[in-house]
Short mmCIF file of C-alpha atoms and ligand atoms in Angstrom, two decimals:
data_model
loop_
_atom_site.label_atom_id
_atom_site.label_comp_id
_atom_site.label_asym_id
_atom_site.label_seq_id
_atom_site.Cartn_x
_atom_site.Cartn_y
_atom_site.Cartn_z
CA UNK A 67 -23.15 -0.29 7.87
CA UNK A 68 -20.47 -2.25 6.01
CA UNK A 69 -16.87 -1.15 6.00
CA UNK A 70 -17.36 0.04 2.40
CA UNK A 71 -19.90 2.61 3.70
CA UNK A 72 -17.49 4.24 6.13
CA UNK A 73 -17.23 7.82 4.87
CA UNK A 74 -13.91 9.48 4.11
CA UNK A 75 -13.02 11.60 7.13
CA UNK A 76 -11.74 15.14 7.39
CA UNK A 77 -9.67 16.61 10.21
CA UNK A 78 -12.69 18.26 11.86
CA UNK A 79 -14.69 15.01 11.76
CA UNK A 80 -11.93 13.26 13.61
CA UNK A 81 -11.16 15.94 16.19
CA UNK A 82 -13.58 14.45 18.72
CA UNK A 83 -12.20 10.94 18.63
CA UNK A 84 -10.59 9.87 21.91
CA UNK A 85 -7.01 8.72 21.50
CA UNK A 86 -7.38 4.99 21.89
CA UNK A 87 -4.49 3.37 19.96
CA UNK A 88 -6.64 0.47 18.72
CA UNK A 89 -9.34 2.87 17.47
CA UNK A 90 -6.56 4.87 15.86
CA UNK A 91 -5.14 1.80 14.11
CA UNK A 92 -8.63 0.84 12.87
CA UNK A 93 -9.21 4.37 11.56
CA UNK A 94 -5.97 4.14 9.60
CA UNK A 95 -7.02 0.73 8.29
CA UNK A 96 -10.46 2.00 7.25
CA UNK A 97 -8.87 4.81 5.24
CA UNK A 98 -7.23 2.15 3.03
CA UNK A 99 -10.59 0.55 2.20
CA UNK A 100 -11.56 2.75 -0.73
CA UNK A 101 -8.19 2.27 -2.43
CA UNK A 102 -8.30 -1.54 -2.58
CA UNK A 103 -10.42 -4.32 -4.05
CA UNK A 104 -10.23 -6.45 -0.90
CA UNK A 105 -13.56 -8.33 -0.40
CA UNK A 106 -15.74 -7.42 2.60
CA UNK A 107 -15.26 -10.82 4.27
CA UNK A 108 -11.48 -10.45 4.24
CA UNK A 109 -11.88 -6.95 5.73
CA UNK A 110 -13.75 -8.45 8.65
CA UNK A 111 -10.72 -10.67 9.32
CA UNK A 112 -8.23 -7.81 8.90
CA UNK A 113 -10.01 -5.68 11.54
CA UNK A 114 -9.65 -8.25 14.37
CA UNK A 115 -6.63 -9.76 16.11
CA UNK A 116 -6.42 -13.55 15.71
CA UNK A 117 -5.78 -14.17 19.39
CA UNK A 118 -5.45 -12.04 22.55
CA UNK A 119 -4.29 -13.35 25.92
CA UNK A 120 -4.53 -11.47 29.23
CA UNK A 121 -2.52 -12.80 32.16
CA UNK A 122 -1.99 -12.07 35.87
CA UNK A 123 1.65 -11.77 36.82
CA UNK A 124 2.22 -12.16 40.59
CA UNK A 125 5.62 -10.97 41.78
CA UNK A 126 7.16 -11.35 45.25
CA UNK A 127 8.78 -7.98 46.02
CA UNK A 128 12.15 -7.96 47.77
CA UNK A 129 10.40 -7.08 51.07
CA UNK A 130 8.19 -10.20 50.79
CA UNK A 131 4.99 -8.37 49.71
CA UNK A 132 3.13 -9.84 46.73
CA UNK A 133 2.07 -7.56 43.90
CA UNK A 134 0.01 -8.66 40.88
CA UNK A 135 0.52 -7.03 37.49
CA UNK A 136 -1.54 -7.48 34.31
CA UNK A 137 0.17 -8.65 31.14
CA UNK A 138 -0.92 -9.27 27.55
CA UNK A 139 0.19 -11.05 24.40
CA UNK A 140 -1.72 -10.39 21.19
CA UNK A 141 -1.26 -12.25 17.91
CA UNK A 142 -2.82 -10.00 15.31
CA UNK A 143 -2.08 -12.09 12.22
CA UNK A 144 -0.09 -15.18 11.29
CA UNK A 145 -1.19 -15.16 7.65
CA UNK A 146 2.31 -14.33 6.32
CA UNK A 147 4.38 -16.21 8.91
CA UNK A 148 4.94 -16.54 12.66
CA UNK A 149 3.73 -13.58 14.76
CA UNK A 150 6.45 -11.08 15.60
CA UNK A 151 6.52 -8.13 17.96
CA UNK A 152 8.07 -6.59 21.03
CA UNK A 153 7.22 -6.61 24.72
CA UNK A 154 6.58 -3.29 26.47
CA UNK A 155 6.80 -2.56 30.22
CA UNK A 156 4.93 0.66 30.91
CA UNK A 157 2.15 1.79 33.29
CA UNK A 158 0.08 2.85 30.25
CA UNK A 159 -0.04 -0.64 28.71
CA UNK A 160 -3.64 -1.75 28.04
CA UNK A 161 -5.29 -4.53 26.03
CA UNK A 162 -6.19 -2.01 23.32
CA UNK A 163 -2.68 -0.57 23.15
CA UNK A 164 -1.20 -4.05 22.68
CA UNK A 165 -3.79 -4.89 20.02
CA UNK A 166 -2.93 -1.71 18.13
CA UNK A 167 0.80 -2.35 18.33
CA UNK A 168 0.25 -5.95 17.15
CA UNK A 169 -1.75 -4.64 14.18
CA UNK A 170 0.93 -2.13 13.24
CA UNK A 171 3.53 -4.96 13.41
CA UNK A 172 1.42 -6.95 10.93
CA UNK A 173 1.34 -4.16 8.34
CA UNK A 174 4.99 -3.26 9.00
CA UNK A 175 6.33 -6.79 8.37
CA UNK A 176 4.28 -6.89 5.16
CA UNK A 177 5.51 -3.46 3.97
CA UNK A 178 9.15 -4.55 4.25
CA UNK A 179 8.12 -7.96 2.90
CA UNK A 180 9.65 -10.22 5.55
CA UNK A 181 7.97 -13.59 6.30
CA UNK A 182 6.22 -12.65 9.54
CA UNK A 183 2.78 -11.87 10.80
CA UNK A 184 2.35 -9.40 13.67
CA UNK A 185 2.12 -9.66 17.44
CA UNK A 186 2.89 -7.63 20.55
CA UNK A 187 3.06 -8.03 24.31
CA UNK A 188 3.23 -5.89 27.38
CA UNK A 189 2.89 -5.63 31.11
CA UNK A 190 1.20 -2.72 32.84
CA UNK A 191 4.02 -1.83 35.22
CA UNK A 192 6.34 1.06 35.99
CA UNK A 193 9.69 -0.78 35.86
CA UNK A 194 11.53 2.12 37.51
CA UNK A 195 9.70 1.12 40.75
CA UNK A 196 11.16 -2.42 40.64
CA UNK A 197 14.60 -3.61 41.65
CA UNK A 198 16.62 -5.62 39.16
CA UNK A 199 15.70 -8.88 40.91
CA UNK A 200 12.00 -7.94 40.96
CA UNK A 201 12.20 -7.13 37.25
CA UNK A 202 13.74 -10.53 36.58
CA UNK A 203 11.00 -12.31 38.59
CA UNK A 204 8.32 -10.31 36.75
CA UNK A 205 9.84 -11.23 33.37
CA UNK A 206 10.18 -14.92 34.20
CA UNK A 207 6.60 -15.19 35.48
CA UNK A 208 5.20 -13.23 32.51
CA UNK A 209 7.17 -15.55 30.18
CA UNK A 210 5.70 -18.60 31.89
CA UNK A 211 2.19 -17.16 31.52
CA UNK A 212 2.53 -16.47 27.76
CA UNK A 213 4.65 -19.58 27.13
CA UNK A 214 1.75 -21.52 25.50
CA UNK A 215 1.64 -18.87 22.76
CA UNK A 216 5.27 -18.06 22.00
CA UNK A 217 7.80 -20.15 20.07
CA UNK A 218 10.40 -19.96 17.30
CA UNK A 219 7.80 -21.00 14.70
CA UNK A 220 4.77 -19.46 16.44
CA UNK A 221 5.36 -16.03 17.94
CA UNK A 222 8.70 -14.33 18.57
CA UNK A 223 8.93 -11.43 21.06
CA UNK A 224 11.61 -8.70 21.04
CA UNK A 225 12.44 -5.56 23.07
CA UNK A 226 10.18 -2.50 23.06
CA UNK A 227 9.76 0.42 25.47
CA UNK A 228 11.57 -0.31 28.78
CA UNK A 229 12.65 -3.83 27.81
CA UNK A 230 16.26 -4.58 26.98
CA UNK A 231 18.56 -7.38 25.83
CA UNK A 232 18.75 -8.46 29.48
CA UNK A 233 14.96 -8.97 29.60
CA UNK A 234 15.19 -11.02 26.38
CA UNK A 235 17.99 -13.15 27.92
CA UNK A 236 15.71 -13.99 30.88
CA UNK A 237 12.91 -14.96 28.45
CA UNK A 238 15.23 -17.32 26.52
CA UNK A 239 16.40 -18.91 29.76
CA UNK A 240 12.89 -19.31 31.18
CA UNK A 241 11.57 -20.82 27.93
CA UNK A 242 14.58 -23.14 27.79
CA UNK A 243 13.91 -24.37 31.34
CA UNK A 244 10.16 -24.84 30.72
CA UNK A 245 10.63 -26.55 27.35
CA UNK A 246 13.74 -28.55 28.21
CA UNK A 247 15.59 -27.50 25.06
CA UNK A 248 17.70 -24.60 23.78
CA UNK A 249 15.50 -22.19 21.82
CA UNK A 250 17.51 -19.04 21.14
CA UNK A 251 15.15 -18.16 18.25
CA UNK A 252 12.19 -17.74 20.62
CA UNK A 253 13.06 -14.05 21.01
CA UNK A 254 15.20 -11.52 19.16
CA UNK A 255 17.17 -8.63 20.60
CA UNK A 256 19.14 -10.93 22.95
CA UNK A 257 22.72 -10.39 24.01
CA UNK A 258 25.19 -11.33 21.27
CA UNK A 259 26.70 -13.95 23.61
CA UNK A 260 23.28 -15.69 23.67
CA UNK A 261 22.70 -15.68 19.92
CA UNK A 262 21.80 -12.03 19.41
CA UNK A 263 22.66 -10.34 16.11
CA UNK A 264 25.50 -7.86 15.97
CA UNK A 265 23.82 -4.56 15.04
CA UNK A 266 20.32 -5.37 16.43
CA UNK A 267 20.52 -2.82 19.27
CA UNK A 268 21.19 -0.03 16.80
CA UNK A 269 18.97 -1.38 13.99
CA UNK A 270 15.77 0.64 14.56
CA UNK A 271 17.68 3.91 14.91
CA UNK A 272 19.81 2.96 11.90
CA UNK A 273 16.64 2.31 9.91
CA UNK A 274 15.27 5.72 10.95
CA UNK A 275 18.54 7.19 9.69
CA UNK A 276 18.29 5.32 6.34
CA UNK A 277 14.73 6.47 5.66
CA UNK A 278 15.46 10.05 6.77
CA UNK A 279 18.38 10.22 4.31
CA UNK A 280 16.16 8.62 1.65
CA UNK A 281 13.26 11.06 2.04
CA UNK A 282 15.51 14.15 2.22
CA UNK A 283 17.26 13.06 -0.99
CA UNK A 284 13.93 12.59 -2.77
CA UNK A 285 12.78 16.03 -1.60
CA UNK A 286 16.04 17.64 -2.80
CA UNK A 287 17.12 18.58 0.74
CA UNK A 288 20.74 18.24 1.89
CA UNK A 289 21.38 16.29 5.10
CA UNK A 290 24.21 18.75 5.89
CA UNK A 291 21.63 21.59 6.01
CA UNK A 292 19.01 19.63 7.96
CA UNK A 293 18.00 20.78 11.45
CA UNK A 294 16.44 17.89 13.36
CA UNK A 295 14.55 17.49 16.65
CA UNK A 296 14.14 14.09 18.30
CA UNK A 297 11.48 13.32 20.92
CA UNK A 298 12.58 10.35 23.08
CA UNK A 299 16.27 9.74 23.76
CA UNK A 300 16.00 5.99 24.31
CA UNK A 301 17.10 3.16 22.06
CA UNK A 302 15.49 4.43 18.84
CA UNK A 303 15.78 8.20 19.28
CA UNK A 304 19.31 8.42 20.64
CA UNK A 305 20.80 6.14 17.99
CA UNK A 306 18.91 7.87 15.17
CA UNK A 307 20.19 11.23 16.50
CA UNK A 308 23.76 9.92 16.77
CA UNK A 309 23.84 8.41 13.25
CA UNK A 310 22.16 11.44 11.63
CA UNK A 311 24.65 13.77 13.36
CA UNK A 312 27.45 11.57 11.97
CA UNK A 313 25.95 12.19 8.50
CA UNK A 314 26.20 15.95 9.01
CA UNK A 315 22.72 16.84 10.33
CA UNK A 316 22.37 19.37 13.16
CA UNK A 317 20.41 17.91 16.06
CA UNK A 318 18.79 20.97 17.66
CA UNK A 319 16.29 19.27 20.01
CA UNK A 320 16.32 16.17 22.18
CA UNK A 321 14.03 15.02 24.98
CA UNK A 322 13.02 12.18 27.23
CA UNK A 323 10.43 11.59 29.92
CA UNK A 324 12.45 13.82 32.31
CA UNK A 325 12.62 16.92 30.07
CA UNK A 326 13.32 18.52 26.70
CA UNK A 327 16.38 20.47 25.56
CA UNK A 328 17.10 22.89 22.72
CA UNK A 329 20.51 23.77 21.28
CA UNK A 330 20.25 26.00 18.16
CA UNK A 331 23.90 25.38 17.23
CA UNK A 332 23.51 21.60 17.49
CA UNK A 333 23.99 19.05 20.27
CA UNK A 334 27.13 17.00 20.74
CA UNK A 335 25.03 13.81 20.70
CA UNK A 336 27.88 11.63 21.96
CA UNK A 337 28.26 13.93 24.98
CA UNK A 338 24.50 13.67 25.73
CA UNK A 339 24.70 9.87 25.40
CA UNK A 340 27.64 9.74 27.86
CA UNK A 341 25.63 11.91 30.29
CA UNK A 342 22.57 9.63 30.04
CA UNK A 343 24.68 6.48 30.46
CA UNK A 344 26.00 7.77 33.80
CA UNK A 345 22.92 9.59 35.14
CA UNK A 346 20.51 8.06 37.68
CA UNK A 347 17.71 6.30 35.77
CA UNK A 348 19.62 6.94 32.52
CA UNK A 349 17.76 10.20 31.95
CA UNK A 350 18.61 13.58 30.39
CA UNK A 351 17.42 15.42 33.57
CA UNK A 352 19.93 18.11 34.52
CA UNK A 353 21.85 17.94 31.22
CA UNK A 354 23.96 21.06 30.69
CA UNK A 355 26.29 22.07 27.84
CA UNK A 356 27.18 25.36 26.12
CA UNK A 357 24.19 26.75 24.20
CA UNK A 358 21.74 24.21 25.66
CA UNK A 359 18.47 25.48 27.20
CA UNK A 360 15.62 23.51 28.74
CA UNK A 361 12.25 23.73 26.96
CA UNK A 362 8.93 21.91 27.31
CA UNK A 363 8.09 18.64 25.57
CA UNK A 364 5.44 20.56 23.62
CA UNK A 365 8.04 23.18 22.71
CA UNK A 366 10.28 20.45 21.29
CA UNK A 367 7.53 19.10 19.02
CA UNK A 368 6.88 22.62 17.70
CA UNK A 369 10.50 23.71 17.04
CA UNK A 370 11.23 25.32 13.66
CA UNK A 371 13.10 22.34 12.18
CA UNK A 372 13.38 20.53 8.87
CA UNK A 373 12.83 17.09 10.40
CA UNK A 374 10.98 16.02 13.55
CA UNK A 375 11.54 12.45 14.76
CA UNK A 376 8.98 11.43 17.41
CA UNK A 377 10.64 8.38 19.00
CA UNK A 378 8.88 8.04 22.38
CA UNK A 379 5.28 6.82 22.57
CA UNK A 380 2.04 6.91 20.60
CA UNK A 381 -0.36 9.89 20.28
CA UNK A 382 2.20 12.67 20.81
CA UNK A 383 1.13 14.76 17.78
CA UNK A 384 -2.62 15.23 18.09
CA UNK A 385 -5.36 17.57 16.81
CA UNK A 386 -4.46 19.80 19.78
CA UNK A 387 -0.84 20.53 18.82
CA UNK A 388 -0.53 19.53 15.12
CA UNK A 389 -1.29 23.09 13.98
CA UNK A 390 1.84 24.29 15.79
CA UNK A 391 4.20 21.60 14.49
CA UNK A 392 6.51 23.35 12.01
CA UNK A 393 8.69 20.49 10.71
CA UNK A 394 8.68 19.96 6.94
CA UNK A 395 9.32 16.24 7.34
CA UNK A 396 8.19 13.95 10.18
CA UNK A 397 9.87 10.57 10.47
CA UNK A 398 7.96 8.34 12.89
CA UNK A 399 10.55 6.50 14.99
CA UNK A 400 7.85 5.59 17.55
CA UNK A 401 4.79 3.49 16.80
CA UNK A 402 1.63 5.56 16.33
CA UNK A 403 3.02 8.97 17.41
CA UNK A 404 0.62 10.89 15.11
CA UNK A 405 -3.15 10.55 15.53
CA UNK A 406 -5.25 10.29 12.34
CA UNK A 407 -6.67 13.79 12.87
CA UNK A 408 -3.18 15.26 13.34
CA UNK A 409 -2.10 13.39 10.23
CA UNK A 410 -4.77 15.19 8.20
CA UNK A 411 -3.88 18.61 9.68
CA UNK A 412 -0.18 18.10 8.87
CA UNK A 413 -1.00 16.74 5.40
CA UNK A 414 -3.18 19.76 4.63
CA UNK A 415 -0.20 22.08 5.16
CA UNK A 416 2.10 19.89 3.01
CA UNK A 417 4.24 18.19 5.66
CA UNK A 418 5.74 14.88 4.49
CA UNK A 419 5.25 12.10 7.04
CA UNK A 420 7.26 8.90 6.79
CA UNK A 421 4.94 6.50 8.63
CA UNK A 422 6.01 4.28 11.51
CA UNK A 423 5.32 1.06 9.60
CA UNK A 424 8.14 2.04 7.25
CA UNK A 425 10.30 4.42 9.30
CA UNK A 426 10.91 2.18 12.32
CA UNK A 427 10.92 -1.16 10.47
CA UNK A 428 14.72 -1.46 10.78
CA UNK A 429 14.29 -3.16 14.16
CA UNK A 430 12.07 -5.97 12.93
CA UNK A 431 14.14 -6.45 9.78
CA UNK A 432 17.24 -6.97 11.91
CA UNK A 433 15.22 -9.20 14.26
CA UNK A 434 14.37 -11.29 11.22
CA UNK A 435 18.10 -11.58 10.46
CA UNK A 436 18.75 -12.65 14.08
CA UNK A 437 16.03 -15.31 13.86
CA UNK A 438 17.43 -16.64 10.56
CA UNK A 439 20.90 -16.86 12.16
CA UNK A 440 19.44 -18.70 15.20
CA UNK A 441 17.55 -21.20 13.04
CA UNK A 442 20.62 -21.84 10.87
CA UNK A 443 23.07 -21.69 13.85
CA UNK A 444 25.22 -19.53 11.58
CA UNK A 445 26.06 -15.98 12.72
CA UNK A 446 26.75 -13.17 10.24
CA UNK A 447 29.21 -10.27 10.36
CA UNK A 448 27.70 -6.95 11.48
CA UNK A 449 28.62 -5.34 8.16
CA UNK A 450 26.55 -7.95 6.30
CA UNK A 451 23.58 -7.22 8.59
CA UNK A 452 23.80 -3.47 8.03
CA UNK A 453 24.13 -3.87 4.25
CA UNK A 454 21.12 -6.18 4.03
CA UNK A 455 19.13 -3.88 6.33
CA UNK A 456 19.89 -0.96 4.02
CA UNK A 457 18.83 -2.84 0.89
CA UNK A 458 15.53 -4.10 2.37
CA UNK A 459 14.60 -0.61 3.61
CA UNK A 460 15.67 0.93 0.31
CA UNK A 461 13.39 -1.45 -1.61
CA UNK A 462 10.47 -0.78 0.77
CA UNK A 463 11.02 2.97 0.54
CA UNK A 464 11.11 2.79 -3.28
CA UNK A 465 7.88 0.76 -3.37
CA UNK A 466 6.03 3.04 -0.94
CA UNK A 467 7.22 6.21 -2.68
CA UNK A 468 6.26 4.88 -6.12
CA UNK A 469 2.81 3.81 -4.90
CA UNK A 470 2.24 7.21 -3.26
CA UNK A 471 3.08 8.93 -6.55
CA UNK A 472 1.03 6.67 -8.83
CA UNK A 473 -2.04 6.68 -6.55
CA UNK A 474 -1.67 10.34 -5.49
CA UNK A 475 -1.79 9.49 -1.76
CA UNK A 476 0.30 10.17 1.33
CA UNK A 477 3.24 7.94 2.25
CA UNK A 478 1.17 6.58 5.18
CA UNK A 479 -1.71 5.59 2.97
CA UNK A 480 0.67 4.09 0.40
CA UNK A 481 2.46 2.04 3.09
CA UNK A 482 -0.87 0.84 4.51
CA UNK A 483 -2.18 -0.08 1.03
CA UNK A 484 1.00 -2.07 0.31
CA UNK A 485 1.06 -3.84 3.68
CA UNK A 486 -2.66 -4.53 4.00
CA UNK A 487 -2.97 -5.84 0.43
CA UNK A 488 -0.10 -8.27 1.03
CA UNK A 489 -1.72 -9.60 4.23
CA UNK A 490 -5.13 -9.82 2.52
CA UNK A 491 -3.60 -11.76 -0.39
CA UNK A 492 -2.07 -14.31 2.02
CA UNK A 493 -5.41 -14.74 3.86
CA UNK A 494 -7.24 -15.29 0.55
CA UNK A 495 -4.67 -17.79 -0.75
CA UNK A 496 -4.76 -19.80 2.49
CA UNK A 497 -8.55 -19.89 2.55
CA UNK A 498 -10.61 -20.07 5.73
CA UNK A 499 -10.25 -23.13 7.99
CA UNK A 500 -12.19 -25.44 8.25
P1 NAD B 1588 13.05 3.24 25.11
O1 NAD B 1588 12.38 2.87 26.36
O2 NAD B 1588 14.46 2.84 24.88
O3 NAD B 1588 12.97 4.83 24.89
C1 NAD B 1588 11.79 5.57 24.99
C2 NAD B 1588 12.20 7.00 25.22
O4 NAD B 1588 11.06 7.85 25.20
C3 NAD B 1588 12.89 7.23 26.58
O5 NAD B 1588 13.97 8.15 26.39
C4 NAD B 1588 11.77 7.87 27.41
O6 NAD B 1588 12.28 8.66 28.48
C5 NAD B 1588 11.12 8.70 26.34
N1 NAD B 1588 9.77 9.15 26.69
C6 NAD B 1588 8.76 8.45 27.25
N2 NAD B 1588 7.69 9.24 27.42
C7 NAD B 1588 8.04 10.46 26.94
C8 NAD B 1588 7.38 11.70 26.82
N3 NAD B 1588 6.12 11.84 27.24
N4 NAD B 1588 8.05 12.74 26.27
C9 NAD B 1588 9.30 12.62 25.83
N5 NAD B 1588 9.99 11.46 25.91
C10 NAD B 1588 9.36 10.41 26.47
O7 NAD B 1588 12.11 2.70 23.93
P2 NAD B 1588 12.47 2.48 22.40
O8 NAD B 1588 12.76 1.04 22.20
O9 NAD B 1588 13.43 3.53 21.97
O10 NAD B 1588 11.03 2.73 21.74
C11 NAD B 1588 10.57 4.03 21.43
C12 NAD B 1588 9.44 3.92 20.41
O11 NAD B 1588 9.93 3.23 19.24
C13 NAD B 1588 8.22 3.11 20.87
O12 NAD B 1588 7.06 3.65 20.24
C14 NAD B 1588 8.48 1.73 20.30
O13 NAD B 1588 7.30 0.97 20.13
C15 NAD B 1588 9.11 2.11 18.97
N6 NAD B 1588 9.91 1.05 18.35
C16 NAD B 1588 10.96 0.50 19.00
C17 NAD B 1588 11.72 -0.48 18.36
C18 NAD B 1588 12.95 -1.07 19.00
O14 NAD B 1588 13.63 -1.88 18.34
N7 NAD B 1588 13.31 -0.72 20.21
C19 NAD B 1588 11.37 -0.91 17.09
C20 NAD B 1588 10.28 -0.31 16.44
C21 NAD B 1588 9.57 0.67 17.09
#
């Protein structure tokens, strides 16, 4: 069977598919096939990562015991520029998850039209079990193991789930020691003192805010009337919640791995952020405030809200719970939070989904700005960064919206068509080596 023969799927056809993120990414890719004129040979290239590395990462624990973790770095495509994508520390990291995330990075960079391909990395580890010094040793050894692949002009990592500016600082230092030269542009999301961009930490959440305002405006909904629930109160979710509350939205649900909370009158997001900053493990567990009640994670996803922002991990809205999700608009802060079958169920009842490859692109756009500043050794003001971020996302949103209207497809399909066609065009123009 060629890719052209793959039948169009319905929700019931897909209900049996196991949630493997790479399978999920390929299903999304295959749905684009019938809407494009991309030749079969180019499709074969688009469905495979260019390069995938698996590494062993031995770490000496503080008590002298040796533990060995498995790490990955995947370069999905370099057709449009150097590979770009974060590094995740999580016990659920697998080769297929990293491949999927690297694929989504490829389409995302193309949708917002920045000169990058896509990559991703990760280590299968629960970082909450490591001390700070163990985490540093893990990061430095993992960096050494993927060092042959990464580089300012080759592949540029950034933070993702459970990795911070501090982790990026250790990567810059380790690469500098191994290479014998200063290479601040080898990662983005570093501390500002080390060449990081002012505004990068907030950029993904700020981008989620921009696209949420954009979609509500297009749907004729007022932000001041919007009731919003956010799953995941980490970097992306907490900042999106904070900025949307500042724009007048009522944040009625927040959650993290430790629990979910509902406040019908609206959370004081700054108060929740202060609580998390001081709590053990930086978690919401035990959060109390007037009007706040604890609910289940599932309950949070199914709240009667205008906007749901899943900003935790992939495969949170599935065929199992999509029928109970009530939000009119879903803005995907996380990568891959909605499975293809859930996507169809939600689409059938008219929910508008702003896909991850557009909704959370603010992070990589700002990473691109950081990289440009590192290469030019010329830092910008934060205001300039935020303005340029807004205009790039605005243009991408306009293009995706217009394509969805002219082709009569969902925003996800429109974003995939736009991104995949741009990558395919670059592959065709380059030709196949040798
Ligand atoms: P983070 O580690 O800062 O936050 C993740 C949050 O999700 C934490 O609050 C965690 O407790 C919560 N969480 C984990 N499992 C959960 C569960 N089962 N239920 C509810 N909450 C749960 O990570 P982040 O950087 O905010 O990334 C979140 C998502 O956004 C990921 O999918 C990531 O790939 C994506 N993303 C991040 C960036 C970025 O710049 N950080 C950019 C683009 C996309």
